[in-house]
Short mmCIF file of C-alpha atoms in Angstrom, two decimals:
data_model
loop_
_atom_site.label_atom_id
_atom_site.label_comp_id
_atom_site.label_asym_id
_atom_site.label_seq_id
_atom_site.Cartn_x
_atom_site.Cartn_y
_atom_site.Cartn_z
CA UNK I 1 36.00 -12.71 -23.31
CA UNK I 2 32.22 -12.65 -22.98
CA UNK I 3 30.81 -9.27 -22.07
CA UNK I 4 30.64 -8.56 -18.34
CA UNK I 5 27.13 -7.20 -17.93
CA UNK I 6 27.92 -5.15 -14.84
CA UNK I 7 30.69 -3.43 -16.79
CA UNK I 8 30.54 0.10 -18.19
CA UNK I 9 28.17 0.79 -21.07
CA UNK I 10 29.43 2.55 -24.16
CA UNK I 11 28.53 6.14 -25.04
CA UNK I 12 26.46 4.79 -27.95
CA UNK I 13 24.43 2.56 -25.63
CA UNK I 14 23.85 5.40 -23.17
CA UNK I 15 22.80 7.71 -26.01
CA UNK I 16 20.42 5.12 -27.43
CA UNK I 17 18.75 4.69 -24.04
CA UNK I 18 18.27 8.46 -23.72
CA UNK I 19 16.81 8.68 -27.22
CA UNK I 20 14.38 5.84 -26.58
CA UNK I 21 13.13 7.40 -23.34
CA UNK I 22 12.58 10.76 -25.05
CA UNK I 23 10.36 9.19 -27.76
CA UNK I 24 7.84 7.41 -25.58
CA UNK I 25 4.28 7.56 -26.97
CA UNK I 26 1.38 8.88 -24.93
CA UNK I 27 0.57 6.38 -22.20
CA UNK I 28 -3.08 6.48 -21.15
CA UNK I 29 -4.28 5.50 -17.69
CA UNK I 30 -7.74 4.84 -16.28
CA UNK I 31 -8.20 6.21 -12.82
CA UNK I 32 -10.37 7.52 -10.04
CA UNK I 33 -9.69 10.92 -8.49
CA UNK I 34 -11.37 12.05 -5.27
CA UNK I 35 -10.95 15.48 -3.67
CA UNK I 36 -12.24 16.60 -0.29
CA UNK I 37 -11.96 19.37 2.27
CA UNK I 38 -10.21 18.17 5.41
CA UNK I 39 -9.18 19.55 8.77
CA UNK I 40 -7.05 22.68 8.13
CA UNK I 41 -4.82 22.05 11.15
CA UNK I 42 -4.16 18.48 10.04
CA UNK I 43 -3.24 19.60 6.51
CA UNK I 44 -0.90 22.29 7.86
CA UNK I 45 0.72 19.79 10.24
CA UNK I 46 1.97 17.48 7.44
CA UNK I 47 3.64 20.23 5.36
CA UNK I 48 7.41 20.52 5.81
CA UNK I 49 8.81 24.05 5.46
CA UNK I 50 9.01 25.96 3.19
CA UNK I 51 5.66 24.53 1.96
CA UNK I 52 2.58 26.32 3.26
CA UNK I 53 -1.17 25.65 3.28
CA UNK I 54 -3.34 27.09 0.53
CA UNK I 55 -6.64 28.87 1.04
CA UNK I 56 -8.52 25.55 1.09
CA UNK I 57 -7.41 22.50 3.15
CA UNK I 58 -7.94 20.02 0.36
CA UNK I 59 -6.83 16.40 0.04
CA UNK I 60 -6.65 14.47 -3.23
CA UNK I 61 -6.34 10.75 -3.87
CA UNK I 62 -5.55 9.47 -7.35
CA UNK I 63 -5.85 5.72 -8.03
CA UNK I 64 -4.98 4.53 -11.55
CA UNK I 65 -4.27 1.51 -13.70
CA UNK I 66 -1.97 1.78 -16.70
CA UNK I 67 -2.17 -0.97 -19.34
CA UNK I 68 1.46 -0.96 -20.43
CA UNK I 69 2.15 -3.77 -22.94
CA UNK I 70 3.30 -6.75 -20.93
CA UNK I 71 3.72 -4.54 -17.88
CA UNK I 72 0.38 -3.49 -16.34
CA UNK I 73 0.96 -0.93 -13.63
CA UNK I 74 -1.08 0.25 -10.67
CA UNK I 75 -0.24 3.72 -9.38
CA UNK I 76 -1.64 5.82 -6.57
CA UNK I 77 -1.08 9.17 -4.88
CA UNK I 78 -2.45 10.60 -1.65
CA UNK I 79 -1.65 14.32 -1.49
CA UNK I 80 -2.56 17.53 0.30
CA UNK I 81 -2.87 21.01 -1.19
CA UNK I 82 0.24 23.12 -0.71
CA UNK I 83 1.89 26.31 -1.91
CA UNK I 84 5.48 27.45 -2.41
CA UNK I 85 6.78 30.78 -3.63
CA UNK I 86 3.49 31.77 -5.25
CA UNK I 87 2.93 28.35 -6.86
CA UNK I 88 -0.02 26.22 -5.73
CA UNK I 89 0.05 22.46 -6.14
CA UNK I 90 0.02 19.19 -4.24
CA UNK I 91 2.33 17.57 -1.72
CA UNK I 92 2.02 13.76 -1.90
CA UNK I 93 2.39 11.88 1.38
CA UNK I 94 2.44 8.39 -0.11
CA UNK I 95 2.45 7.06 -3.67
CA UNK I 96 1.88 3.29 -3.82
CA UNK I 97 3.19 1.55 -6.95
CA UNK I 98 2.72 -2.08 -7.93
CA UNK I 99 6.15 -2.47 -9.59
CA UNK I 100 9.69 -1.68 -8.55
CA UNK I 101 10.54 -0.03 -11.87
CA UNK I 102 8.00 2.76 -11.36
CA UNK I 103 9.04 3.14 -7.74
CA UNK I 104 12.79 3.48 -8.29
CA UNK I 105 12.66 6.14 -10.99
CA UNK I 106 10.31 8.37 -9.06
CA UNK I 107 12.14 8.12 -5.74
CA UNK I 108 15.70 8.45 -7.03
CA UNK I 109 15.17 11.06 -9.75
CA UNK I 110 12.38 13.27 -8.41
CA UNK I 111 12.28 12.43 -4.70
CA UNK I 112 8.71 11.08 -4.93
CA UNK I 113 7.47 9.26 -1.78
CA UNK I 114 6.77 6.03 -3.67
CA UNK I 115 6.35 2.68 -1.92
CA UNK I 116 5.44 -0.78 -3.16
CA UNK I 117 1.75 -1.46 -2.63
CA UNK I 118 -1.47 -2.83 -4.07
CA UNK I 119 -3.70 -0.75 -6.35
CA UNK I 120 -7.26 -1.62 -7.33
CA UNK I 121 -9.41 0.02 -10.00
CA UNK I 122 -12.60 -1.90 -10.84
CA UNK I 123 -15.72 -1.13 -12.85
CA UNK I 124 -18.77 -3.36 -13.15
CA UNK I 125 -21.39 -1.59 -15.24
CA UNK I 126 -21.96 1.70 -13.44
CA UNK I 127 -20.41 0.54 -10.15
CA UNK I 128 -16.84 1.70 -9.51
CA UNK I 129 -14.38 0.82 -6.76
CA UNK I 130 -10.78 1.91 -6.31
CA UNK I 131 -8.41 1.28 -3.42
CA UNK I 132 -4.85 1.57 -2.14
CA UNK I 133 -3.40 -1.07 0.17
CA UNK I 134 -0.08 -1.86 1.86
CA UNK I 135 0.88 -4.49 4.43
CA UNK I 136 -2.52 -6.11 3.99
CA UNK I 137 -4.36 -2.91 4.98
CA UNK I 138 -6.66 -1.21 2.48
CA UNK I 139 -6.12 2.28 3.87
CA UNK I 140 -8.04 4.18 1.15
CA UNK I 141 -11.18 3.05 -0.65
CA UNK I 142 -13.25 5.10 -3.09
CA UNK I 143 -16.59 3.59 -4.06
CA UNK I 144 -19.64 4.73 -5.98
CA UNK I 145 -21.49 4.68 -9.27
CA UNK I 146 -21.14 6.57 -12.54
CA UNK I 147 -23.78 9.31 -12.59
CA UNK I 148 -23.01 10.96 -15.92
CA UNK I 149 -20.42 12.21 -18.37
CA UNK I 150 -18.46 15.40 -17.74
CA UNK I 151 -17.13 17.85 -20.35
CA UNK I 152 -13.49 17.28 -21.21
CA UNK I 153 -11.16 19.84 -19.65
CA UNK I 154 -8.54 21.63 -21.70
CA UNK I 155 -4.97 20.34 -21.42
CA UNK I 156 -3.61 21.66 -18.15
CA UNK I 157 -0.48 21.87 -16.02
CA UNK I 158 -0.35 20.63 -12.44
CA UNK I 159 2.49 20.92 -9.94
CA UNK I 160 3.60 18.44 -7.29
CA UNK I 161 6.17 19.25 -4.60
CA UNK I 162 8.83 16.72 -3.54
CA UNK I 163 11.83 16.71 -1.24
CA UNK I 164 14.86 14.86 -2.59
CA UNK I 165 17.50 13.78 -0.09
CA UNK I 166 19.96 11.09 1.02
CA UNK I 167 20.00 10.01 4.68
CA UNK I 168 23.41 10.43 6.28
CA UNK I 169 25.70 7.42 6.48
CA UNK I 170 26.14 7.85 10.25
CA UNK I 171 22.42 8.32 10.93
CA UNK I 172 22.85 11.97 11.93
CA UNK I 173 20.49 13.49 9.36
CA UNK I 174 21.35 13.99 5.68
CA UNK I 175 24.53 13.71 3.64
CA UNK I 176 23.79 17.18 2.22
CA UNK I 177 20.97 19.68 2.50
CA UNK I 178 17.82 18.32 0.79
CA UNK I 179 16.39 19.99 -2.29
CA UNK I 180 12.81 21.02 -3.00
CA UNK I 181 11.58 19.85 -6.41
CA UNK I 182 8.74 21.33 -8.44
CA UNK I 183 7.42 18.59 -10.72
CA UNK I 184 5.19 19.98 -13.47
CA UNK I 185 2.80 17.61 -15.23
CA UNK I 186 1.11 18.31 -18.53
CA UNK I 187 -2.21 16.47 -18.47
CA UNK I 188 -4.62 15.60 -21.28
CA UNK I 189 -7.99 13.93 -20.68
CA UNK I 190 -9.94 11.99 -23.31
CA UNK I 191 -12.79 10.68 -21.13
CA UNK I 192 -14.29 11.91 -17.86
CA UNK I 193 -17.28 10.77 -15.81
CA UNK I 194 -18.80 11.89 -12.53
CA UNK I 195 -18.96 9.39 -9.68
CA UNK I 196 -21.54 9.62 -6.94
CA UNK I 197 -20.08 7.89 -3.93
CA UNK I 198 -17.84 8.23 -0.90
CA UNK I 199 -14.28 7.91 0.38
CA UNK I 200 -13.34 5.54 3.20
CA UNK I 201 -10.09 6.05 5.14
CA UNK I 202 -8.96 3.14 7.31
CA UNK I 203 -6.48 3.11 10.16
CA UNK I 204 -2.93 2.04 9.30
CA UNK I 205 0.23 2.57 11.34
CA UNK I 206 2.20 2.57 8.07
CA UNK I 207 0.00 4.98 6.11
CA UNK I 208 -1.91 7.09 8.67
CA UNK I 209 -4.08 8.93 6.14
CA UNK I 210 -7.06 8.59 8.48
CA UNK I 211 -5.67 11.69 10.24
CA UNK I 212 -6.88 13.73 7.23
CA UNK I 213 -10.64 13.10 7.46
CA UNK I 214 -13.27 13.79 4.83
CA UNK I 215 -15.04 16.90 6.13
CA UNK I 216 -16.72 17.80 2.83
CA UNK I 217 -16.47 15.83 -0.40
CA UNK I 218 -15.64 18.10 -3.35
CA UNK I 219 -16.04 15.43 -6.02
CA UNK I 220 -15.11 12.05 -7.45
CA UNK I 221 -14.33 11.39 -11.13
CA UNK I 222 -13.39 8.43 -13.30
CA UNK I 223 -11.30 9.31 -16.32
CA UNK I 224 -8.77 8.38 -18.96
CA UNK I 225 -5.74 10.66 -19.16
CA UNK I 226 -2.13 10.90 -20.23
CA UNK I 227 0.59 12.99 -18.63
CA UNK I 228 4.22 13.87 -19.02
CA UNK I 229 6.34 15.42 -16.32
CA UNK I 230 9.44 17.53 -15.85
CA UNK I 231 11.06 18.38 -12.56
CA UNK I 232 13.40 21.13 -11.47
CA UNK I 233 15.21 21.90 -8.25
CA UNK I 234 13.97 25.26 -6.97
CA UNK I 235 16.00 25.58 -3.77
CA UNK I 236 17.98 23.82 -1.09
CA UNK I 237 16.15 23.51 2.20
CA UNK I 238 17.20 23.17 5.81
CA UNK I 239 17.93 19.58 6.72
CA UNK I 240 17.22 20.39 10.35
CA UNK I 241 13.77 21.71 9.43
CA UNK I 242 12.96 18.67 7.24
CA UNK I 243 14.23 15.98 9.63
CA UNK I 244 11.06 15.93 11.82
CA UNK I 245 9.06 14.96 8.70
CA UNK I 246 11.39 12.24 7.40
CA UNK I 247 9.18 9.48 8.85
CA UNK I 248 6.67 10.28 6.09
CA UNK I 249 8.96 8.50 3.63
CA UNK I 250 9.62 5.27 5.53
CA UNK I 251 7.66 2.51 7.23
CA UNK I 252 10.42 2.29 9.84
CA UNK I 253 12.29 5.63 10.05
CA UNK I 254 14.43 4.29 12.90
CA UNK I 255 16.43 2.25 10.41
CA UNK I 256 17.89 5.39 8.83
CA UNK I 257 18.22 7.45 12.02
CA UNK I 258 20.19 4.75 13.84
CA UNK I 259 22.82 4.40 11.14
CA UNK I 260 24.13 1.02 9.94
CA UNK I 261 24.92 -1.60 12.58
CA UNK I 262 28.60 -2.21 13.16
CA UNK I 263 30.00 -4.87 10.88
CA UNK I 264 27.02 -4.83 8.50
CA UNK I 265 27.36 -5.05 4.73
#
């Protein structure tokens, strides 16, 4: 009988897949990073407990292109500064990805708030433009010009905070208490340039980042970097406390709060 492809894989096949994923070479991306000071009340309002604001109400947008062989990828992240249990890092609100493969792994393994979207990173001489778009709305645009090279930073670690959960089958909340994930990224930079420009936030009912305005621009950079990441569950959190924030993850949160319609498959 011909092999049934939905059938179980052998231990050897599973082991080979694990070995291959553990030997990936450095993957370099080219991206724009913009950081600004925003409204402190707005930043505090988007943080689910037990996350808390840091000393500075900062927002960061990262817009990158990765030239994977045969599989070019656009990746973005819009995050606010946050702290948990003495650790400072970033809490992403939305992470647009241009391919399903990048989206699935991040959402299902780490709990990342990834969604399919459009990502633009363009350079024409000294002029640079980067943008994130979904549903035909370019809700973030970073534009400017290269104004000089910056010294390369030392390799560094950065932490992102994610909530990993499964909505309840009956629409009542969650199947089990969600978990808070600390995702630690080791970052190396091989090129870094300063951008003189600005950040434009546009209204979108799906990605309402315009509620986190640019009060003071900290800086914009264009760089080439590579990162790896490891996540760990640090604690279980109250589903009741997280439920008011669940709409951050979905374009239509009603679809998971209503539960499945009777007779659906």
